[in-house]
Tab-separated table of C-alpha atoms in Angstrom:
chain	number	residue	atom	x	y	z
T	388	UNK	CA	-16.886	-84.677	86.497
T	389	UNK	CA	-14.915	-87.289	84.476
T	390	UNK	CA	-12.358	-86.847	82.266
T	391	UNK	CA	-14.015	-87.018	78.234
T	392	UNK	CA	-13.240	-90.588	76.631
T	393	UNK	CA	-10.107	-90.379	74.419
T	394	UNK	CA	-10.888	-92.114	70.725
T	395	UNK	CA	-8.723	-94.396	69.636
T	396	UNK	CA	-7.269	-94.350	66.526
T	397	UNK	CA	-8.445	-96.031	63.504
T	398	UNK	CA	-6.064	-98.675	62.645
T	399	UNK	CA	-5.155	-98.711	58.675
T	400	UNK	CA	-6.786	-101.414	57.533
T	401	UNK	CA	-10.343	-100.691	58.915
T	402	UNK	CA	-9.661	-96.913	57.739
T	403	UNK	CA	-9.325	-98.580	54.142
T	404	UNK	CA	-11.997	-100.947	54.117
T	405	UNK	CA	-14.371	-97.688	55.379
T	406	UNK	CA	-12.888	-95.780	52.481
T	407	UNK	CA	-13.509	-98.905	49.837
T	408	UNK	CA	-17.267	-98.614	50.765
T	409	UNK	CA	-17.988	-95.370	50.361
T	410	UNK	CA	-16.553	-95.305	47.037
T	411	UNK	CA	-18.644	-98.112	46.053
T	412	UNK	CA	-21.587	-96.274	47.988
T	413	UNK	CA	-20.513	-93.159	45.632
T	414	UNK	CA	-20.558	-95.294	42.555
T	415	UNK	CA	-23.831	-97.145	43.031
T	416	UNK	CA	-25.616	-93.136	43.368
T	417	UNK	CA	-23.752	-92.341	40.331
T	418	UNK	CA	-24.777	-94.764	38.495
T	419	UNK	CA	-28.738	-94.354	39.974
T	420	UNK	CA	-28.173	-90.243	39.059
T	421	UNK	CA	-27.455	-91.201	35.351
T	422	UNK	CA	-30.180	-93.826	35.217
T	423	UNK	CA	-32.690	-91.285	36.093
T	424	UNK	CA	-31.492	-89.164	33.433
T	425	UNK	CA	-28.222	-86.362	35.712
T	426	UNK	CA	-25.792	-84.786	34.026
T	427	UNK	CA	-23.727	-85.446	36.875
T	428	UNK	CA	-20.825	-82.015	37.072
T	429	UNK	CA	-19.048	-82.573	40.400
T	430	UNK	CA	-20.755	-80.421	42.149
T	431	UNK	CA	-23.997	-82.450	42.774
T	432	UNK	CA	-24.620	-83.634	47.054
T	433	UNK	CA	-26.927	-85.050	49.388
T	434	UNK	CA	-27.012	-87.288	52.612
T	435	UNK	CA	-27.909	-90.485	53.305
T	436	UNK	CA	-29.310	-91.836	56.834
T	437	UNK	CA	-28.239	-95.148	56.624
T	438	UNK	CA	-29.109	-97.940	59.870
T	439	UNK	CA	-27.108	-100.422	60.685
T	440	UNK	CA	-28.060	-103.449	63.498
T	441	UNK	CA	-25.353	-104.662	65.439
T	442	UNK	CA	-26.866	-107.608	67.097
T	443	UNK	CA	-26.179	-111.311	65.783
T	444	UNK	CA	-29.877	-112.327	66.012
T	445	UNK	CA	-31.988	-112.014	62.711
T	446	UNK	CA	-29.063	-110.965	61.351
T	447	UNK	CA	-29.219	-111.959	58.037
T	448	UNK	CA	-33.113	-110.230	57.546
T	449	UNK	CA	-32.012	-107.320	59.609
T	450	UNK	CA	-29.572	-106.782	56.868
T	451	UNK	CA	-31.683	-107.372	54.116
T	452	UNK	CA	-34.572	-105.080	55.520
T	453	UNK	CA	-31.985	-101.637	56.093
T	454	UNK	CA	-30.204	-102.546	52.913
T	455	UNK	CA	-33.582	-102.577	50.619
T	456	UNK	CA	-34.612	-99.167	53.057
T	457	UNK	CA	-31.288	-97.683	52.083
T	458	UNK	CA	-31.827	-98.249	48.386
T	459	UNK	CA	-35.158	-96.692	48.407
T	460	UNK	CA	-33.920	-93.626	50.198
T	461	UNK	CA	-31.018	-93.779	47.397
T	462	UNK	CA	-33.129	-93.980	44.385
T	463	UNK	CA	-35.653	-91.527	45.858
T	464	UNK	CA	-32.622	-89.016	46.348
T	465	UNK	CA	-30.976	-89.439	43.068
T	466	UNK	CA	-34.026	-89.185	40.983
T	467	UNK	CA	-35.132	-86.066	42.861
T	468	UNK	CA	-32.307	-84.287	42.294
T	469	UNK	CA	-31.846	-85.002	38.545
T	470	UNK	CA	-35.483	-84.220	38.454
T	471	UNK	CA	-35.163	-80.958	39.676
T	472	UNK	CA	-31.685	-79.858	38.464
T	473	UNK	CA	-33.321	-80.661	34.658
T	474	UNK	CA	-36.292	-78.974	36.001
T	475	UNK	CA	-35.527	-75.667	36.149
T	476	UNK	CA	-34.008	-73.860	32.871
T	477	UNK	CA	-33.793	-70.058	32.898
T	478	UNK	CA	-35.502	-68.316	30.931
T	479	UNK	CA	-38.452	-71.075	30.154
T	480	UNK	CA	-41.510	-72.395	32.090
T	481	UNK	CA	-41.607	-75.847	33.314
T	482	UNK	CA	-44.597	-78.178	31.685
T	483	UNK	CA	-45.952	-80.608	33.831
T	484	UNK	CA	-47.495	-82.589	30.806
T	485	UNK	CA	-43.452	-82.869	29.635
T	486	UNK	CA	-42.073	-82.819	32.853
T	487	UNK	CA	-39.422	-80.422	31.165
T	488	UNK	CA	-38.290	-77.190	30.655
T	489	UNK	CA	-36.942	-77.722	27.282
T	490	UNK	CA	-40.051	-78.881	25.282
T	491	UNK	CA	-41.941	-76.547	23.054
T	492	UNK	CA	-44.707	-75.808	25.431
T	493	UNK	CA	-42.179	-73.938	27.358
T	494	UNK	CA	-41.120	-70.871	25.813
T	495	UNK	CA	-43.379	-68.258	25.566
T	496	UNK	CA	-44.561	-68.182	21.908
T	497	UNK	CA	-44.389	-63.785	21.407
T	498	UNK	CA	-42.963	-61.005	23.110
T	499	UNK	CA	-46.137	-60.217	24.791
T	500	UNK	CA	-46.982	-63.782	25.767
T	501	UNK	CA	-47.203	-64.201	29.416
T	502	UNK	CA	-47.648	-67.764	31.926
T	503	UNK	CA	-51.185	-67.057	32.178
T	504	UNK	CA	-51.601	-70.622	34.236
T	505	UNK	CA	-51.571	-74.834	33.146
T	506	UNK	CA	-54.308	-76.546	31.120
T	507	UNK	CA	-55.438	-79.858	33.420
T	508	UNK	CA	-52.881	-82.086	31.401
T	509	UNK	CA	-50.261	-79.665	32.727
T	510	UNK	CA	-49.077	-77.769	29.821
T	511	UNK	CA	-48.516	-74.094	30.436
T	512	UNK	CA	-51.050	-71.448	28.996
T	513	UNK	CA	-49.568	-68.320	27.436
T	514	UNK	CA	-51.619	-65.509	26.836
T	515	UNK	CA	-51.048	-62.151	25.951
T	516	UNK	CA	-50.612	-59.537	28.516
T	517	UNK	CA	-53.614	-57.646	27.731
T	518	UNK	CA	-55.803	-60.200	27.558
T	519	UNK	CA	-54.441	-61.430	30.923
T	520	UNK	CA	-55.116	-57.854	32.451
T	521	UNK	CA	-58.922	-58.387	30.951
T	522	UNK	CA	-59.016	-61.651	32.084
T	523	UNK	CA	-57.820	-60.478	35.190
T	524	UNK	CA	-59.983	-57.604	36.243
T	525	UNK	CA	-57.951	-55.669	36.567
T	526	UNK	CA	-58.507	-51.888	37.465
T	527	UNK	CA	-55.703	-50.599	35.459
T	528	UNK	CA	-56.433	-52.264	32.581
T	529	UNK	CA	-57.599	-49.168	30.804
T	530	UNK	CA	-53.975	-48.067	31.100
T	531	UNK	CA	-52.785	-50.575	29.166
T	532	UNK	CA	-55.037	-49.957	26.159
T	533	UNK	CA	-54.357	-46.163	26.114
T	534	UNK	CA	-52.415	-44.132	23.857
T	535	UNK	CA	-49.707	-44.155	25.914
T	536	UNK	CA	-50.081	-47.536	27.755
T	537	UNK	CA	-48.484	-48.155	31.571
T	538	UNK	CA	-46.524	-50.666	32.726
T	539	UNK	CA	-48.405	-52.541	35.374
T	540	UNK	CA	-48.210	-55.972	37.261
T	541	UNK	CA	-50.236	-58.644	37.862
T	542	UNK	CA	-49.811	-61.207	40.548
T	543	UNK	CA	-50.419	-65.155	40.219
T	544	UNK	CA	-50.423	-67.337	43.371
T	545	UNK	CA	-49.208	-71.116	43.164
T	546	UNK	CA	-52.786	-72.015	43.658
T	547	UNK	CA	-54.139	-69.709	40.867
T	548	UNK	CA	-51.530	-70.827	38.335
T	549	UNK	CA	-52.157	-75.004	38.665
T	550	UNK	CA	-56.161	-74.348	39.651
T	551	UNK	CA	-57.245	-76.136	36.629
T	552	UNK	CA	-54.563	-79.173	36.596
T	553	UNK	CA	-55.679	-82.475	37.045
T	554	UNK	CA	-53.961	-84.087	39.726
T	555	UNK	CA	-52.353	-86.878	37.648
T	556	UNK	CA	-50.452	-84.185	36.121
T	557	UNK	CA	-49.446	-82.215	39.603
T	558	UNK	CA	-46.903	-85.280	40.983
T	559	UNK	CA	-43.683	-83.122	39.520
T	560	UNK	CA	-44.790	-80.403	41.957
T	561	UNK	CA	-42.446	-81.640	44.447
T	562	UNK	CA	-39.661	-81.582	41.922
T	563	UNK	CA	-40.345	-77.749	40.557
T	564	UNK	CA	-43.080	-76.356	42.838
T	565	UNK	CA	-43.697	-72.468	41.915
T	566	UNK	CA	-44.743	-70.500	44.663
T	567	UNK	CA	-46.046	-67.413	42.533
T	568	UNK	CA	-45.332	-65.321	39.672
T	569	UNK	CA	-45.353	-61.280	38.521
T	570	UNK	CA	-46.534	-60.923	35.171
T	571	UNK	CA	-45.423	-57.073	33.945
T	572	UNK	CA	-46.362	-55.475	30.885
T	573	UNK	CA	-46.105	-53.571	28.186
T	574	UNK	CA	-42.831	-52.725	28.456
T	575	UNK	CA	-41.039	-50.309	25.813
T	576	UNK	CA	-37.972	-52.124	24.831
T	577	UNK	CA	-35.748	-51.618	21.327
T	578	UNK	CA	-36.387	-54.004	18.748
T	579	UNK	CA	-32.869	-54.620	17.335
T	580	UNK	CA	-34.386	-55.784	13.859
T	581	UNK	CA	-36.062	-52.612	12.918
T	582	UNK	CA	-34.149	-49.859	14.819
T	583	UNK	CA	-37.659	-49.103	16.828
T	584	UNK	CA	-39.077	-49.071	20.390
T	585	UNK	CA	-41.160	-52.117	20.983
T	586	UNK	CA	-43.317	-53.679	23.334
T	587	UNK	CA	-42.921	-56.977	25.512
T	588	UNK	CA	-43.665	-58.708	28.549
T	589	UNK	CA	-42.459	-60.464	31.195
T	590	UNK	CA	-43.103	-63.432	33.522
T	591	UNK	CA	-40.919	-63.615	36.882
T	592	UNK	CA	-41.321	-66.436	38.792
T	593	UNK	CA	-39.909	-67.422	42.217
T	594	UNK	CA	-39.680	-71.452	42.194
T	595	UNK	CA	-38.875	-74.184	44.578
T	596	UNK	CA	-36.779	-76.859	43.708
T	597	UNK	CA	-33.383	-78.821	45.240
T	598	UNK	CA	-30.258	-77.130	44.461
T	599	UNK	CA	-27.078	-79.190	43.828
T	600	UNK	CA	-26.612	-79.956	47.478
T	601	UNK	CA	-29.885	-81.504	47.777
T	602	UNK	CA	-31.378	-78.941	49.530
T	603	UNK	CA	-34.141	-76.857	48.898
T	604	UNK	CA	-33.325	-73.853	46.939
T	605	UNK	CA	-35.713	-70.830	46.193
T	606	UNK	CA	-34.837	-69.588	42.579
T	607	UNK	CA	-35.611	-66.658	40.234
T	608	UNK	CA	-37.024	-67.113	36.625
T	609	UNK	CA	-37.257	-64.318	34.357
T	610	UNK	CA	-39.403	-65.590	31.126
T	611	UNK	CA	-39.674	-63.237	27.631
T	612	UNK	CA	-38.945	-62.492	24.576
T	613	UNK	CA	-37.903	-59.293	22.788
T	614	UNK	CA	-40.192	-57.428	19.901
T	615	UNK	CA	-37.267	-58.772	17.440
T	616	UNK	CA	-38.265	-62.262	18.567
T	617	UNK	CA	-34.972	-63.207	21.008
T	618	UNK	CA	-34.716	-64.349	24.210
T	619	UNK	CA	-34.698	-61.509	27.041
T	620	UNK	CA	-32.372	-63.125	29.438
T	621	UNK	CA	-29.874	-62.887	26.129
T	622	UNK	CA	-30.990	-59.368	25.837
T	623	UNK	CA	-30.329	-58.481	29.099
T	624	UNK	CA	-26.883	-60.071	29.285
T	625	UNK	CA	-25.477	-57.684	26.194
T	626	UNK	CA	-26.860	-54.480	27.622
T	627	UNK	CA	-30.402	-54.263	25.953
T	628	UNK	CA	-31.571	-52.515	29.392
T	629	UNK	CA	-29.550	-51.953	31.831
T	630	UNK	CA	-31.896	-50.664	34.722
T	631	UNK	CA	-34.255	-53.791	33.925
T	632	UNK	CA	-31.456	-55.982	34.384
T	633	UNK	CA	-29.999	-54.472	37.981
T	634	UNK	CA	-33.589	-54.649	39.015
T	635	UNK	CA	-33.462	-58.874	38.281
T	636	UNK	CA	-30.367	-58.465	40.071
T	637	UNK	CA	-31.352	-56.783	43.015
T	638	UNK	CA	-34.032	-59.240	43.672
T	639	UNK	CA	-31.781	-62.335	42.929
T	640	UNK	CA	-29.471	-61.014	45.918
T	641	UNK	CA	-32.898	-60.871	48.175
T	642	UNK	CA	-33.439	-64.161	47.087
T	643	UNK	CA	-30.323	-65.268	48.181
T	644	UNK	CA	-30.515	-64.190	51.535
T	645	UNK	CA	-34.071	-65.719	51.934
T	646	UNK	CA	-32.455	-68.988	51.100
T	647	UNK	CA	-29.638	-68.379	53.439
T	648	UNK	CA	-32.363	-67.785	56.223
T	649	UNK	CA	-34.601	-70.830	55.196
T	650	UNK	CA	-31.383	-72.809	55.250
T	651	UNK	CA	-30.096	-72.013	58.443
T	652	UNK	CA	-33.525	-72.861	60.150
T	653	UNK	CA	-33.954	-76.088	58.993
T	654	UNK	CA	-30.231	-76.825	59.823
T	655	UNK	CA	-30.964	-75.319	63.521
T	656	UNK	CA	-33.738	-77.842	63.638
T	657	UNK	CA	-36.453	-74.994	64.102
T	658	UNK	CA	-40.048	-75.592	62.525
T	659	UNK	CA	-39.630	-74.587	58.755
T	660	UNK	CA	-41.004	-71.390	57.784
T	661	UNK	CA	-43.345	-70.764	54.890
T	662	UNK	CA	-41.521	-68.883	52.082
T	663	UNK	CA	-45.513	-67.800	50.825
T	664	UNK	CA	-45.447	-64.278	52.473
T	665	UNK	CA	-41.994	-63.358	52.111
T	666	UNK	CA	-41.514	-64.885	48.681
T	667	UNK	CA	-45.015	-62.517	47.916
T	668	UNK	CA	-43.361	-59.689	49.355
T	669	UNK	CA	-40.285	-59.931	47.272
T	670	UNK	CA	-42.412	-60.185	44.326
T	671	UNK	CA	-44.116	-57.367	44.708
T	672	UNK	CA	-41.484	-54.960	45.501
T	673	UNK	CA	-39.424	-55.973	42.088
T	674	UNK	CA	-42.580	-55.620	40.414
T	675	UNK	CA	-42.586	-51.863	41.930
T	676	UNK	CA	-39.156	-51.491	41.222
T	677	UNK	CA	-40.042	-52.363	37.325
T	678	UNK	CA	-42.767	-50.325	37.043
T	679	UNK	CA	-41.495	-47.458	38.519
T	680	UNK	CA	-38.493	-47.652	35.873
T	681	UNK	CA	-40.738	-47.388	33.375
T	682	UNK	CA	-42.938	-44.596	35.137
T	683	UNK	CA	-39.572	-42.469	35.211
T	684	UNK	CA	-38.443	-42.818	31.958
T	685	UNK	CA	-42.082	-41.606	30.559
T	686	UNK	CA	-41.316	-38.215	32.375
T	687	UNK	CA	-37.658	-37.387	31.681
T	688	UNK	CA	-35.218	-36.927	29.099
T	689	UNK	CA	-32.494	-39.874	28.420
T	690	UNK	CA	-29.765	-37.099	29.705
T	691	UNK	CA	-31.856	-36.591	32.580
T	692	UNK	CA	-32.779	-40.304	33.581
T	693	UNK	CA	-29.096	-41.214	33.054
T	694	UNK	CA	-27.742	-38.871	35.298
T	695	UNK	CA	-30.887	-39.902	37.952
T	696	UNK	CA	-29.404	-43.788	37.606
T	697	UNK	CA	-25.829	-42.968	37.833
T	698	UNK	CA	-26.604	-40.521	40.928
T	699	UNK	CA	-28.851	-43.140	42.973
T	700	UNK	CA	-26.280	-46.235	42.794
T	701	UNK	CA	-22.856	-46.700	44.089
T	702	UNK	CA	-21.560	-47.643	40.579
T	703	UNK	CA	-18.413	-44.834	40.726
T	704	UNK	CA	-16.018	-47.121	41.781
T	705	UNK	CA	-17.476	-50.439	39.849
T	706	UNK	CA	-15.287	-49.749	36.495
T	707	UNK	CA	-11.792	-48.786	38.927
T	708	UNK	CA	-12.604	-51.982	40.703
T	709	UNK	CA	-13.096	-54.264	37.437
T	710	UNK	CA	-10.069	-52.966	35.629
T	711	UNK	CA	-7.822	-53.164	39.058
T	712	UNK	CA	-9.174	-56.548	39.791
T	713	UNK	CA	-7.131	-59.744	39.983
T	714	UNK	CA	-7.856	-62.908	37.699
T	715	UNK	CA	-8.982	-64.915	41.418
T	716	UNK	CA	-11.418	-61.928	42.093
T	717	UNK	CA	-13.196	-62.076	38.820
T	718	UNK	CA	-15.874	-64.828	38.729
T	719	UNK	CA	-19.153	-66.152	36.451
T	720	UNK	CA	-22.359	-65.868	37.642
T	721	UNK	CA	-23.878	-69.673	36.839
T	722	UNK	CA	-27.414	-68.700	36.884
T	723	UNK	CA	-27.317	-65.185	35.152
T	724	UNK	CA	-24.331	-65.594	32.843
T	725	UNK	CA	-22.833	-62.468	34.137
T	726	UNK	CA	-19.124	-61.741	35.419
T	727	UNK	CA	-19.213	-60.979	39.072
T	728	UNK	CA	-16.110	-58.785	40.505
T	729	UNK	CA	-14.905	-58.778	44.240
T	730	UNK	CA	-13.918	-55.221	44.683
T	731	UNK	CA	-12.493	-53.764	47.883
T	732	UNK	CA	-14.812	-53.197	51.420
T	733	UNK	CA	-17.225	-55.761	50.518
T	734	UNK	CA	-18.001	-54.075	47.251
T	735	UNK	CA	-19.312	-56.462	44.753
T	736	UNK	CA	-19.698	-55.778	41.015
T	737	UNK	CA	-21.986	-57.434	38.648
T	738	UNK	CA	-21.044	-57.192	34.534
T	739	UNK	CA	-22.829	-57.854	31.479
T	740	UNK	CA	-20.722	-60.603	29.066
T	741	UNK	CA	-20.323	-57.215	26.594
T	742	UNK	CA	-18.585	-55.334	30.114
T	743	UNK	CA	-22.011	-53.522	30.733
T	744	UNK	CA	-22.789	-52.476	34.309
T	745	UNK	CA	-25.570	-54.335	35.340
T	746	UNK	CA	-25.551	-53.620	39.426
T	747	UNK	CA	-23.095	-52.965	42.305
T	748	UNK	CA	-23.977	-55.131	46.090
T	749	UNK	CA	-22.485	-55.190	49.381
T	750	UNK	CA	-21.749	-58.597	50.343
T	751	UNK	CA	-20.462	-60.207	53.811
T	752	UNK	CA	-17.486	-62.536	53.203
T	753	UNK	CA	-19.509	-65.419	54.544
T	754	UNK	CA	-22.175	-64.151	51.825
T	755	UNK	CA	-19.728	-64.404	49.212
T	756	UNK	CA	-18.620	-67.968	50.438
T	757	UNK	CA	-21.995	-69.049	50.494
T	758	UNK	CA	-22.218	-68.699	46.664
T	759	UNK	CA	-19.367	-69.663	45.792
T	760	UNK	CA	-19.916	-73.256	48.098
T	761	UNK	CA	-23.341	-73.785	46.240
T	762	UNK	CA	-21.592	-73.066	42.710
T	763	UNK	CA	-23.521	-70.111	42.198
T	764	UNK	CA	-20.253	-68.627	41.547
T	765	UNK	CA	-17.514	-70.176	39.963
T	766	UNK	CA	-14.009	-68.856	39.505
T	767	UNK	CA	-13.462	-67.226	35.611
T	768	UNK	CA	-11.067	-68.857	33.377
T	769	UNK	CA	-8.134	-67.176	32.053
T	770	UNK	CA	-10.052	-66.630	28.817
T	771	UNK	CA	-12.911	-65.628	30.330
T	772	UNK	CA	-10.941	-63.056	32.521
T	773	UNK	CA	-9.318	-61.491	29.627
T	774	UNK	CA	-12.284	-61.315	27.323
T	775	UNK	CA	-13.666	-59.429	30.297
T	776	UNK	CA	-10.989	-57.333	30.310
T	777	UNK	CA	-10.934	-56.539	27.075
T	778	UNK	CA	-14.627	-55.593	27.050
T	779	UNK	CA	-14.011	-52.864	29.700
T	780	UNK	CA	-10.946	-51.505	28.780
T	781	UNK	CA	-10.765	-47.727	27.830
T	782	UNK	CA	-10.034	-48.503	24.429
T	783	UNK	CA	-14.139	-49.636	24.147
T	784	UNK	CA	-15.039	-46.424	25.312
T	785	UNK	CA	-16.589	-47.814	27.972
């Protein structure tokens, strides 16, 4: 066998001239990302196959013909991923008519307002939930209407929910393409304006889209308002229900390790698998998760259901491990806007901005990495660390 070829060393002045062109290769996407409307933040990636011809003959339109088919593949990338980091907003639907998340038609209009679907120009269709259930067939509708109504879900495919678009309208599906949704409903929550239980809805949606390495990214959206009229995700960040708030969580960690194993086939070069079934299963069981939540607390006592919660869930050693933990083991959840503590043995800690529990995981270290590569966690600030601090100390009773 012979001996492996040694590479030479790049002399200096070739190693500078390859740095000066991918900084002007850097600053030509930049400037393409901002033209199609980025907010670039540093954390933003994506790679480039570029061709280059070596041979002297044709030169000239050899170079012309890659350079024009690496500016396509440029302008293609950039405006992709602006497309589809402005895409997705938590907390509201995406209208296809808009092609935002941030327009009117995306925000469900009541607390019982649910994605029922798109009209054919693409805006989404809210409808209550028990019109939905009507609409819907289904057999448990009569629960909802009762006395004492039952939370229930309903499941939407990606096929049900954009049936009636018009196909001019469906060419942002590649930028935010939603693989299916859980619609649950009513659910009893407070309403902070009058002092009273409530009822509400919510829309949970699993979504495609490119993350901020390029890649495609599987996401969870969690769409509602409150009976006082405020946004849910807001409610569920202060504390407004804790047990609906680990289940989001739970399901947001399953998430993550679906994307983890989607990832790592397409990196292995295997054929890509369709996230359909498993992204239906996931759906499904949160939705069971929810409704069972609900199902419990119509049969015991607060006492009773608090001490159930507390018993079921490693949370003992969450509060020891937030108040022990060092500023560089404290970090903010990007997505959910919640403070995420690395606690001994794997043991990781998720907080509500107010120092609420919200849910306790066990994580891999090469789990935790993960997130913190794709800046779904980012290291808290020194004011952010002591406001968190401060919110759990024993002095707030908490």
């Amino acid at each position: 066998m012979s001996e492996p070829t040694r590479r030479r060393a790049v002399p200096e002045p070739l190693r500078r001239r390859a740095l000066d062109v991918y900084q002007r290769l850097r600053a030509l996407a930049l400037d393409l990302y901002r033209a199609s409307g980025g907010r670039p933040d540093g954390a933003e990636t994506f790679e480039l196959p570029i061709t280059i011809e070596l041979g002297r003959a044709g030169m000239r339109e050899a170079s012309a013909r890659h350079g024009e088919t690496m500016l396509r593949d440029l302008v293609r990338k950039t405006e992709d991923l602006a497309a589809s980091l402005l895409a997705f907003r938590p907390g509201r639907a995406y209208c296809f008519f808009c092609q935002s998340s941030s327009c009117a038609h995306s925000e469900p209009p009541t607390a019982m307002s649910v994605l029922a679907g798109y009209v054919p120009t693409g805006r989404p269709r809210w409808l209550d939930f028990p019109s939905l259930a009507l609409e819907s067939r289904d057999p448990r509708v009569d629960a909802v209407f009762s006395e004492r109504p039952e939370v229930i879900a309903l499941f939407r495919s990606h096929d049900a929910l954009l049936a009636e678009m018009l196909p001019d309208f469906r060419e942002s599906d590649t930028v935010y393409d939603l693989l299916g949704e859980a619609v649950i409903g009513p659910l009893p929550l407070a309403d902070d304006a009058s002092g009273r239980m409530g009822e509400a809805a919510v829309t949970i949606q699993v979504v495609r889209c490119l993350g901020h390495d390029g890649e495609p990214e599987l996401r969870l959206n969690a769409i509602g308002r409150v009976p006082d009229g405020g946004d849910l995700r807001g409610f569920l960040e202060v504390g407004g229900d804790d047990a609906l708030a680990r289940a989001l969580a739970i399901a947001d960690h399953e998430l993550d390790s679906l994307n983890r194993r989607l990832r790592g086939t397409r990196r292995a070069g295997k054929p890509e698998i369709d996230p359909a079934e498993p992204v239906d299963v996931l759906l499904r069981r949160l939705a069971r998760r929810i409704e069972q939540i609900y199902r419990q607390r119509g049969r015991r006592t607060h006492h009773a259901q608090f001490r159930n919660e507390e018993g079921v869930r490693p949370t003992r050693k969450a509060l020891d491990d937030a108040r022990t933990a060092r500023p560089h083991h404290v970090y903010m959840d990007e997505r959910g806007g919640t403070f995420v503590i690395l606690g001994p043995k794997g043991r990781v800690h998720v907080f509500s901005p107010a120092g609420r529990h919200v849910t306790s995981l066990s994580a891999t270290g090469e789990e935790i990495q993960s997130r913190i590569d794709r800046r779904r966690w980012r290291a808290a600030t020194s004011t952010e660390v002591a406001s968190f601090k401060s919110a759990i100390s024993p002095s707030n009773g908490r």
